[in-house]
mmCIF file of C-alpha atoms and ligand atoms in Angstrom:
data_model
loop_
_atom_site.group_PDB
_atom_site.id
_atom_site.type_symbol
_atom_site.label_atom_id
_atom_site.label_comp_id
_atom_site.label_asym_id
_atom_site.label_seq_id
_atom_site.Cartn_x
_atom_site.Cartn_y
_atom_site.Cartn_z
ATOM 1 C CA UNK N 1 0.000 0.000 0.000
ATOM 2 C CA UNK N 2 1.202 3.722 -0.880
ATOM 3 C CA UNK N 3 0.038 6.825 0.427
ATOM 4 C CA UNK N 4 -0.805 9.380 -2.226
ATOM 5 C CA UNK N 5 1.080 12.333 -0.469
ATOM 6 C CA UNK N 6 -1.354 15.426 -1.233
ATOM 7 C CA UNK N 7 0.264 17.582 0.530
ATOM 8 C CA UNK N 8 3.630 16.980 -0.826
ATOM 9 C CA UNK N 9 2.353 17.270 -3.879
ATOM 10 C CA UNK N 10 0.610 20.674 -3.577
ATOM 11 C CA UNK N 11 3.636 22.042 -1.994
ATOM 12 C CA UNK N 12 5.396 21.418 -5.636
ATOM 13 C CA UNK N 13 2.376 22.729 -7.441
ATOM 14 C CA UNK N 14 2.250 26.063 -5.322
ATOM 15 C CA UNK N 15 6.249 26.115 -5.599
ATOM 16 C CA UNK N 16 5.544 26.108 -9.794
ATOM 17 C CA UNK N 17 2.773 28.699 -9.586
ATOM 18 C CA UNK N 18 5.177 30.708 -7.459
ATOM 19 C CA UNK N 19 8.491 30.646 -10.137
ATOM 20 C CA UNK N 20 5.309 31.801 -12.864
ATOM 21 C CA UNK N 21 4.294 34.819 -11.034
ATOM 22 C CA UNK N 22 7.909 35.808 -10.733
ATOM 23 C CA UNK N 23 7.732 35.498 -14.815
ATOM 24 C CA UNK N 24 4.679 37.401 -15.530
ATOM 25 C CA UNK N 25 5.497 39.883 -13.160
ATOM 26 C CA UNK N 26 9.478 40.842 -14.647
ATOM 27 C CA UNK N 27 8.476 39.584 -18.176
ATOM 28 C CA UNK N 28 4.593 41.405 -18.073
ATOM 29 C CA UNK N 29 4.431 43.487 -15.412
ATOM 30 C CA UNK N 30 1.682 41.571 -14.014
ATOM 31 C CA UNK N 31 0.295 40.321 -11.006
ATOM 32 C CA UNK N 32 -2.579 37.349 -11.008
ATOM 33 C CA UNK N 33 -5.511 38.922 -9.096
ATOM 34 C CA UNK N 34 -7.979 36.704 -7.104
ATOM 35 C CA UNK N 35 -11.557 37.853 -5.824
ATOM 36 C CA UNK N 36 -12.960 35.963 -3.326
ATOM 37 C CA UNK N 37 -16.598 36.010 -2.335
ATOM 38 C CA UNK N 38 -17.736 34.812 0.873
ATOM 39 C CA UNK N 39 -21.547 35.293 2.171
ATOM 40 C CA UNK N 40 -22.488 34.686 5.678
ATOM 41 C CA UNK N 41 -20.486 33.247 9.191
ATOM 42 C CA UNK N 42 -20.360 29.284 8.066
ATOM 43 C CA UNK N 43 -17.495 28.543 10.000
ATOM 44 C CA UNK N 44 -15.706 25.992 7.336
ATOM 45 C CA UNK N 45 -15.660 28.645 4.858
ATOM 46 C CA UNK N 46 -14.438 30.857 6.654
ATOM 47 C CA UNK N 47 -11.796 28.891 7.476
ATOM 48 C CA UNK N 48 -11.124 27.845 3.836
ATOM 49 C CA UNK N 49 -11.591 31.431 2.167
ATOM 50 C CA UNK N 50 -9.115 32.117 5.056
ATOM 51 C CA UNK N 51 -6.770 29.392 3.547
ATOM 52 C CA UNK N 52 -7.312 30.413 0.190
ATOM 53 C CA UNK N 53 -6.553 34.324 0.935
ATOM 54 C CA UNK N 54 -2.982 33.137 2.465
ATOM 55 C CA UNK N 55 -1.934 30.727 -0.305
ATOM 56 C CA UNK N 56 -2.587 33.584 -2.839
ATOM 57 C CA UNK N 57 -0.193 35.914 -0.649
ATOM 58 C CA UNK N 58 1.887 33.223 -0.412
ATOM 59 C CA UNK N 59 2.676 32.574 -4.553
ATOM 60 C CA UNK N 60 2.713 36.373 -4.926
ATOM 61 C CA UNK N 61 -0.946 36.732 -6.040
ATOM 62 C CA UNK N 62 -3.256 40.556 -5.564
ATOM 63 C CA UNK N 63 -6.206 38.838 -3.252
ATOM 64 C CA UNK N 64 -9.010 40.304 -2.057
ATOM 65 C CA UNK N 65 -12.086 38.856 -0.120
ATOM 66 C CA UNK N 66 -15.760 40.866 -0.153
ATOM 67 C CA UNK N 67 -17.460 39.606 2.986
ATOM 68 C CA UNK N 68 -21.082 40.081 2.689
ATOM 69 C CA UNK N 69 -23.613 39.502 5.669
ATOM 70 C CA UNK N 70 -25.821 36.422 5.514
ATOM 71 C CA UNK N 71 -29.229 38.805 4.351
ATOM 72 C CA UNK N 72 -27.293 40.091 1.304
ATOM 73 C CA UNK N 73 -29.834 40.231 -1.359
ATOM 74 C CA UNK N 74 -29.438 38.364 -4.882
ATOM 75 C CA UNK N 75 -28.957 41.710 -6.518
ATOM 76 C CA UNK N 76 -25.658 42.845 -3.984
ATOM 77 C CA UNK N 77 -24.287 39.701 -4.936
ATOM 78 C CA UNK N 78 -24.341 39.843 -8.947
ATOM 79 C CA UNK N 79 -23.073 44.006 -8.600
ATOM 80 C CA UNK N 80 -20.191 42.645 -6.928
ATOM 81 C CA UNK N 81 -19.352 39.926 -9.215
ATOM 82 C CA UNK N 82 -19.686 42.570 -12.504
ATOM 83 C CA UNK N 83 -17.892 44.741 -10.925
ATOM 84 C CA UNK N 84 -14.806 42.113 -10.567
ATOM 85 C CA UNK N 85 -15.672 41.004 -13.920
ATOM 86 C CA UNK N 86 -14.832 44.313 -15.579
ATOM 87 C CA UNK N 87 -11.734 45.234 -12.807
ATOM 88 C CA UNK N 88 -8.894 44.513 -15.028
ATOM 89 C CA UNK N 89 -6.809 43.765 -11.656
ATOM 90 C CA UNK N 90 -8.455 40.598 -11.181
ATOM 91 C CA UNK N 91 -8.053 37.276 -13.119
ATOM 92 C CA UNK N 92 -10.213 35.003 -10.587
ATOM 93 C CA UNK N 93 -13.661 35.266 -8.980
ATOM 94 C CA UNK N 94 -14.500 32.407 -6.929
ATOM 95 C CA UNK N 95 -17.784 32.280 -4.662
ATOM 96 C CA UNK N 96 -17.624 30.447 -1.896
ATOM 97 C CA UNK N 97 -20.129 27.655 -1.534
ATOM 98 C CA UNK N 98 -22.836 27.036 -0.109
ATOM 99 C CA UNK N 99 -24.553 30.612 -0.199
ATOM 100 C CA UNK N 100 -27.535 31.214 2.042
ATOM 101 C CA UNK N 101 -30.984 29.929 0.915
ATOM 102 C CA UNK N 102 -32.524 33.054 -0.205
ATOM 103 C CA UNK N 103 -29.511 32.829 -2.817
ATOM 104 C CA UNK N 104 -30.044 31.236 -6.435
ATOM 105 C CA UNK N 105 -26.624 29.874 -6.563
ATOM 106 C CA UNK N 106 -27.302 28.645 -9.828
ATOM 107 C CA UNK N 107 -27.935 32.745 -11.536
ATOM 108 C CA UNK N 108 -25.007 33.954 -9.031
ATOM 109 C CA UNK N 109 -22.661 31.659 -11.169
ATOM 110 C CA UNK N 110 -24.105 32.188 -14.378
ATOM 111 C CA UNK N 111 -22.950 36.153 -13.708
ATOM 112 C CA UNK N 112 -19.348 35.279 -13.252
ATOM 113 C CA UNK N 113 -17.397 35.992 -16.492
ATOM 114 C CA UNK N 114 -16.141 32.326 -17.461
ATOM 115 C CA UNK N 115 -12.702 33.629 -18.722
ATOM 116 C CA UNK N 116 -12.492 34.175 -14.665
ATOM 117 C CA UNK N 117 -14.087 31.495 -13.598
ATOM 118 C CA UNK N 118 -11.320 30.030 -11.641
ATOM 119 C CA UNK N 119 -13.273 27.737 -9.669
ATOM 120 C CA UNK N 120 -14.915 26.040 -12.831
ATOM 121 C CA UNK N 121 -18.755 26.018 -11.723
ATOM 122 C CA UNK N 122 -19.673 28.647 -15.012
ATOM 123 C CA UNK N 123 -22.278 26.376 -16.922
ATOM 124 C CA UNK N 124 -20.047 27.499 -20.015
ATOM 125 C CA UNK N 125 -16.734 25.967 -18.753
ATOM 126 C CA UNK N 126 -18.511 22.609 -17.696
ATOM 127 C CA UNK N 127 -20.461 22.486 -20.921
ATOM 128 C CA UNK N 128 -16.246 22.482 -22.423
ATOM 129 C CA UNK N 129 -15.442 20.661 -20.351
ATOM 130 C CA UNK N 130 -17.121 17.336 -20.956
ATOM 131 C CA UNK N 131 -16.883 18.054 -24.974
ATOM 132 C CA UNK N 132 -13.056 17.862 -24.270
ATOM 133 C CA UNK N 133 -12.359 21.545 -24.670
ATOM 134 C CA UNK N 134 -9.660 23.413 -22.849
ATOM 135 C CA UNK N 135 -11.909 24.963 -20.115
ATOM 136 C CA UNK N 136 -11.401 26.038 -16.560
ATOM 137 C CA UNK N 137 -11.800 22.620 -14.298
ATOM 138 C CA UNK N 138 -13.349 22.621 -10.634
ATOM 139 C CA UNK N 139 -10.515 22.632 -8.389
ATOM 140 C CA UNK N 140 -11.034 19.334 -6.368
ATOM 141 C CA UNK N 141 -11.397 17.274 -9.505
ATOM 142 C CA UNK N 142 -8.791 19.028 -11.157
ATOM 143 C CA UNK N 143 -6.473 18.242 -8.150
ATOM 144 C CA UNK N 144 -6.985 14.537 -8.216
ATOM 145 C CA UNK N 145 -6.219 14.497 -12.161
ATOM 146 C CA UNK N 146 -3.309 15.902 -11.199
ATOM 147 C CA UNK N 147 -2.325 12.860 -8.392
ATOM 148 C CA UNK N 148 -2.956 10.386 -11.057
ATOM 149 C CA UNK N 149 -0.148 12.051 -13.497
ATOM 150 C CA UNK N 150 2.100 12.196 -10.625
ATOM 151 C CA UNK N 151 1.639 8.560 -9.116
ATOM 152 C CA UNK N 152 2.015 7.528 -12.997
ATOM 153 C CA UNK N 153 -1.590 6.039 -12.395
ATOM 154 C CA UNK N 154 -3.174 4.841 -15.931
ATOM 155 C CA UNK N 155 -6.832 5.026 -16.025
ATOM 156 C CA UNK N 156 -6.940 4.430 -19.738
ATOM 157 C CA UNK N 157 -9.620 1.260 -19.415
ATOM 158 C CA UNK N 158 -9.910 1.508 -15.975
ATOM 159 C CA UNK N 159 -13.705 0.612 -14.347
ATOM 160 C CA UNK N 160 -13.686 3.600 -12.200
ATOM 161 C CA UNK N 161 -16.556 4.161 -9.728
ATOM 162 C CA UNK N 162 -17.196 8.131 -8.618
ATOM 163 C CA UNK N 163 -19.227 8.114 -5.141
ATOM 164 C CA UNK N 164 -21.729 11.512 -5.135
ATOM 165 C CA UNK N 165 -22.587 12.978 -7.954
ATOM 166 C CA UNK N 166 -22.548 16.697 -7.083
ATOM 167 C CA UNK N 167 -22.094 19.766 -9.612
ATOM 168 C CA UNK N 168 -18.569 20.678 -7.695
ATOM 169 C CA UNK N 169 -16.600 16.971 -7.349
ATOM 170 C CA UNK N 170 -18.653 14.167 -8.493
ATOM 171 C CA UNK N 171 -19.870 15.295 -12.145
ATOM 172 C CA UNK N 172 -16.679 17.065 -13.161
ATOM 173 C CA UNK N 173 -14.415 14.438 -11.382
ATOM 174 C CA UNK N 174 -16.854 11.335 -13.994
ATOM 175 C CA UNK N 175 -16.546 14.299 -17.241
ATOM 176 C CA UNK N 176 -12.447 14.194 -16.463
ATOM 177 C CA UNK N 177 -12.158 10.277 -16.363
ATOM 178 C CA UNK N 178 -14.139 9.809 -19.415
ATOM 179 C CA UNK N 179 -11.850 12.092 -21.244
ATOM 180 C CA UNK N 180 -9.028 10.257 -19.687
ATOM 181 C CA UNK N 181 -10.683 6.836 -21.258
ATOM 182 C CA UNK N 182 -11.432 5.805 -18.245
ATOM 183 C CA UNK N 183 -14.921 3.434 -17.764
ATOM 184 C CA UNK N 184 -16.967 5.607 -15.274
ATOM 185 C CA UNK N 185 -20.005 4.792 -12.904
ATOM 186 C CA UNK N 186 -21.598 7.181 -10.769
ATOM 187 C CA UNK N 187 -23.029 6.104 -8.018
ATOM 188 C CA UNK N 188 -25.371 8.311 -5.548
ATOM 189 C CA UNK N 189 -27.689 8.645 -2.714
ATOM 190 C CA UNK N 190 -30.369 6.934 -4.346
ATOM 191 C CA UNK N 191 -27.975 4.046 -6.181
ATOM 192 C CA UNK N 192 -29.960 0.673 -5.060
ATOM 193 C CA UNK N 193 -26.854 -0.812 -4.284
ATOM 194 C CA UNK N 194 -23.987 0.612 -3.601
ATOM 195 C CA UNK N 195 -21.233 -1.690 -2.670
ATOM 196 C CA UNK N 196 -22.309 -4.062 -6.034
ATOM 197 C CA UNK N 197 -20.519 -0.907 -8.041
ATOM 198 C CA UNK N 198 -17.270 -0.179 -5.729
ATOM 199 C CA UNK N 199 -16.600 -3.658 -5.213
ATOM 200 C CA UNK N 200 -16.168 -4.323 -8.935
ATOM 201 C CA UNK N 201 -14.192 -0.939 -9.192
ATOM 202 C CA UNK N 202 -9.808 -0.401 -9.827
ATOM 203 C CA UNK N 203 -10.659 3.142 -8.843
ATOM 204 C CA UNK N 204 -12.919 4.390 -6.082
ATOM 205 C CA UNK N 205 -13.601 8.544 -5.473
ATOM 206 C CA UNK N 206 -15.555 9.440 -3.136
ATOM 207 C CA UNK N 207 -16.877 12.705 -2.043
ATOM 208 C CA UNK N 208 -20.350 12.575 -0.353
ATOM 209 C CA UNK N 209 -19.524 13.971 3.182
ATOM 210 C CA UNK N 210 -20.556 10.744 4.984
ATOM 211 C CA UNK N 211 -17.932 9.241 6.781
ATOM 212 C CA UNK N 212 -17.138 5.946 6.635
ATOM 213 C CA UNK N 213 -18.707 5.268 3.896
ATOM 214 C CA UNK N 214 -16.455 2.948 2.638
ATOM 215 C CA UNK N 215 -15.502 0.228 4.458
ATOM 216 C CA UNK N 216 -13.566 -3.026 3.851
ATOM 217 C CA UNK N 217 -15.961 -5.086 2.474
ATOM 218 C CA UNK N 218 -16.663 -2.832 -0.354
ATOM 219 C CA UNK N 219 -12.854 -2.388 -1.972
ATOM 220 C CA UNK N 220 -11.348 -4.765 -3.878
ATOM 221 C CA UNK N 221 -8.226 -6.113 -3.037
ATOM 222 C CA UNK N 222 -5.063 -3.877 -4.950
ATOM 223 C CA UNK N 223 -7.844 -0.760 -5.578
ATOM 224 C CA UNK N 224 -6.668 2.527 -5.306
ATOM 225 C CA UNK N 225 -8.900 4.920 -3.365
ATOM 226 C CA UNK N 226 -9.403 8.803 -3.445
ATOM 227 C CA UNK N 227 -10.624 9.849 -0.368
ATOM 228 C CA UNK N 228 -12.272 13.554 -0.979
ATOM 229 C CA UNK N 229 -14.433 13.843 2.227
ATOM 230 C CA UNK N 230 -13.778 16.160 5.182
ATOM 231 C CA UNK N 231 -15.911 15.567 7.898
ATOM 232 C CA UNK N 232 -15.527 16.925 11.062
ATOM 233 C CA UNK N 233 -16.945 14.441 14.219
ATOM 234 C CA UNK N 234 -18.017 14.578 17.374
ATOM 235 C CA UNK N 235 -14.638 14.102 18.642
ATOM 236 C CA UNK N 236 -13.099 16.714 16.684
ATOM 237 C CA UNK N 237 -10.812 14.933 14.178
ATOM 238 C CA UNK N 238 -10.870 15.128 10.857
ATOM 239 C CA UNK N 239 -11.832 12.308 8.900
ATOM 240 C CA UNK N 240 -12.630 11.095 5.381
ATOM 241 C CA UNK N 241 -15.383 9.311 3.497
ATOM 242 C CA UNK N 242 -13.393 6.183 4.067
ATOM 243 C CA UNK N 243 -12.852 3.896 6.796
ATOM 244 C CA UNK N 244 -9.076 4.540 6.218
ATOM 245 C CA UNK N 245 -7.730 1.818 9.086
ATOM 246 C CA UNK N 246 -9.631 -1.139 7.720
ATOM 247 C CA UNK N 247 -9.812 -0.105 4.147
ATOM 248 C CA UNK N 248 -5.917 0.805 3.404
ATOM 249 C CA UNK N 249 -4.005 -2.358 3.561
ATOM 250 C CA UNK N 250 -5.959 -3.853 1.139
ATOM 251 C CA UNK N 251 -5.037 -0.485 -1.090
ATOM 252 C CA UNK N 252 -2.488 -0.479 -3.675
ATOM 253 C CA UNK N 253 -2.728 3.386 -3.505
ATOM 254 C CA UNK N 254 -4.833 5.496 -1.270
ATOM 255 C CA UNK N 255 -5.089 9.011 -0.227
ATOM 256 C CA UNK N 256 -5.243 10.405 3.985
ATOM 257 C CA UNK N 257 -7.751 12.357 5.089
ATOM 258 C CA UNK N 258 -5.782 15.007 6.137
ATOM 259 C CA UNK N 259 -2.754 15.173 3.874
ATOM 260 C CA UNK N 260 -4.139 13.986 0.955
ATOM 261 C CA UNK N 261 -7.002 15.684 -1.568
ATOM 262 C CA UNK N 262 -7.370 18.612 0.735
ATOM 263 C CA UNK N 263 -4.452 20.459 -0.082
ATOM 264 C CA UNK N 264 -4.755 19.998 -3.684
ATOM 265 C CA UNK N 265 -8.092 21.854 -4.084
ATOM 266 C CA UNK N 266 -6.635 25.010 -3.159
ATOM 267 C CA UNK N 267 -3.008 24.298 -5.250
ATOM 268 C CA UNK N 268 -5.144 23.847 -8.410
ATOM 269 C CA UNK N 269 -7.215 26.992 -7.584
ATOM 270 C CA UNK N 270 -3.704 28.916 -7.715
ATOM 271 C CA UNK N 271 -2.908 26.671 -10.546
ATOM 272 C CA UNK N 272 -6.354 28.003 -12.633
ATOM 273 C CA UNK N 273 -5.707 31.853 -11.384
ATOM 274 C CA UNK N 274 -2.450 32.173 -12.929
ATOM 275 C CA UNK N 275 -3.788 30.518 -15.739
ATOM 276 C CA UNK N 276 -6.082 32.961 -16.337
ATOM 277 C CA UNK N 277 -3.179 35.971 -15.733
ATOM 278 C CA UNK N 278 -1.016 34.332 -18.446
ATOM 279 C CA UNK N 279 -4.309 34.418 -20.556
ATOM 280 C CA UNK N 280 -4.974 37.826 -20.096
ATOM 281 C CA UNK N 281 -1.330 38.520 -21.090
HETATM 282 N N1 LIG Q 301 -17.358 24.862 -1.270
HETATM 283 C C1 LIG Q 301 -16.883 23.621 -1.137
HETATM 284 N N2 LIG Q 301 -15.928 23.390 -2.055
HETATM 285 C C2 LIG Q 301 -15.804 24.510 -2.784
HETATM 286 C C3 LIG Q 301 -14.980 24.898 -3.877
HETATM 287 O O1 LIG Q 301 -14.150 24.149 -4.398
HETATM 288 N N3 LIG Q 301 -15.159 26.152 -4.333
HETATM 289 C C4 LIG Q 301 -16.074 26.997 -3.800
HETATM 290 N N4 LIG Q 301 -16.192 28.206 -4.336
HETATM 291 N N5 LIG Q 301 -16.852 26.677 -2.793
HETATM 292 C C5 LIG Q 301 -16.711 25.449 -2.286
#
């Protein structure tokens, strides 16, 4: 069994976005600019916008977060986002998710222009991606793509089964695979049987925010599981969609929860922002 190192891993990414910025700035005179969005006191993203604001300051990025009360209306929202849309400072808007329920997420990220849509979610840059065209990929996804390459992990042929199916992980993480030639099942919360589909799988990922969910009986012996869940418990630890003690040794590859996709969410988001900067140059 190896551990997928995420954190490793994102350290080299950020180190590469870093070495870029240098570039633009000498070469271009300019600086990647992020916008960050965050509605409302949900204390995890808080603490992730938080996260996000110091790895842009750390690669050299221009950052700045809007922090709008949880009543904000719809309308506050959208200004904000056209107004960072036409600011020629910034290269990334990213709206932190989930926004209150008075809050049409869907509209909110229909306003962002997609040529800054660093985070993916424009219904433009999803509708490239799964016809294969360069696009801007959701950053979680994106960051597991990215382990593959680097643990030299094929998936040309591979029966890969994606656990959740939501608009941010599960459907861009499936539209990635296929492209990679990968043989992809979703499965979801109302899949009749779930353990029928992972227990056939080479790949599991799994991002549903239950933990546990996997367990031993439903991996096949010499799989290699992606573990995207972060759930907090009663306890206070972190821990992952997978029951990581029973489930590992019978892993050829498998990821910690911490340590392993985590990191990589917010080393692709740096990744995608200075992609957009050396677009705009
Ligand atoms: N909420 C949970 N994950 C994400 C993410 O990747 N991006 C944004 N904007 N919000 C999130």
């Amino acid at each position: 069994m190896q551990l997928i190192d995420g954190k490793a891993l994102a350290q080299k990414v950020e180190k590469y976005v870093e070495t870029e910025v240098e570039k633009l700035k000498q070469e271009k005179n300019i600086v990647p600019g992020l916008a960050v969005i965050l509605v409302g006191d949900d204390p995890a993203s808080h603490a992730y916008v938080k996260m996000k604001a110091k790895a842009c300051e750390k690669v050299g990025f221009y950052s700045i977060t809007h922090h709008m009360p949880e009543t904000i209306s719809q309308d506050e929202i959208i200004g904000t986002i056209e107004m960072m849309n036409t600011n020629p400072r910034i290269d990334g808007i990213l709206v932190q998710l989930p926004l209150p329920k008075q809050i049409d997420t869907a509209k909110i990220l229909e306003v962002i222009d997609p040529k800054k849509d660093v985070d993916g979610f424009h219904a433009c840059n999803v509708g490239r991606l799964v016809t294969g065209l360069d696009s801007f990929v959701a950053c979680t996804p994106l960051g597991v793509m990215k382990m593959f390459e680097e643990y030299k992990i094929d998936l040309k042929g591979k029966d890969v089964c994606v656990v959740g199916a939501s608009n941010i992980v599960g459907k861009p993480m499936a539209s990635l695979l296929l492209n990679a030639n990968a043989t992809v099942t979703i499965t979801h919360i109302f899949t009749k049987d779930l353990k029928a589909h992972t227990s056939k799988a080479d790949i599991i990922v799994v991002g549903t925010g239950v933990p546990g969910l996997i367990k031993e009986d439903m991996v096949k012996e010499g799989a290699i599981v992606i573990d995207i869940g972060i759930n907090r418990i009663a306890d206070g630890s972190l821990v992952g969609d997978v029951d990581f003690e029973h489930v590992a040794p019978k892993c050829s590859f498998i990821t910690p929860v911490p340590g392993g996709v985590g990191p990589m969410t917010i080393a692709m988001l740096l990744s995608n922002t200075l992609k957009s900067a050396q677009q705009r140059s």
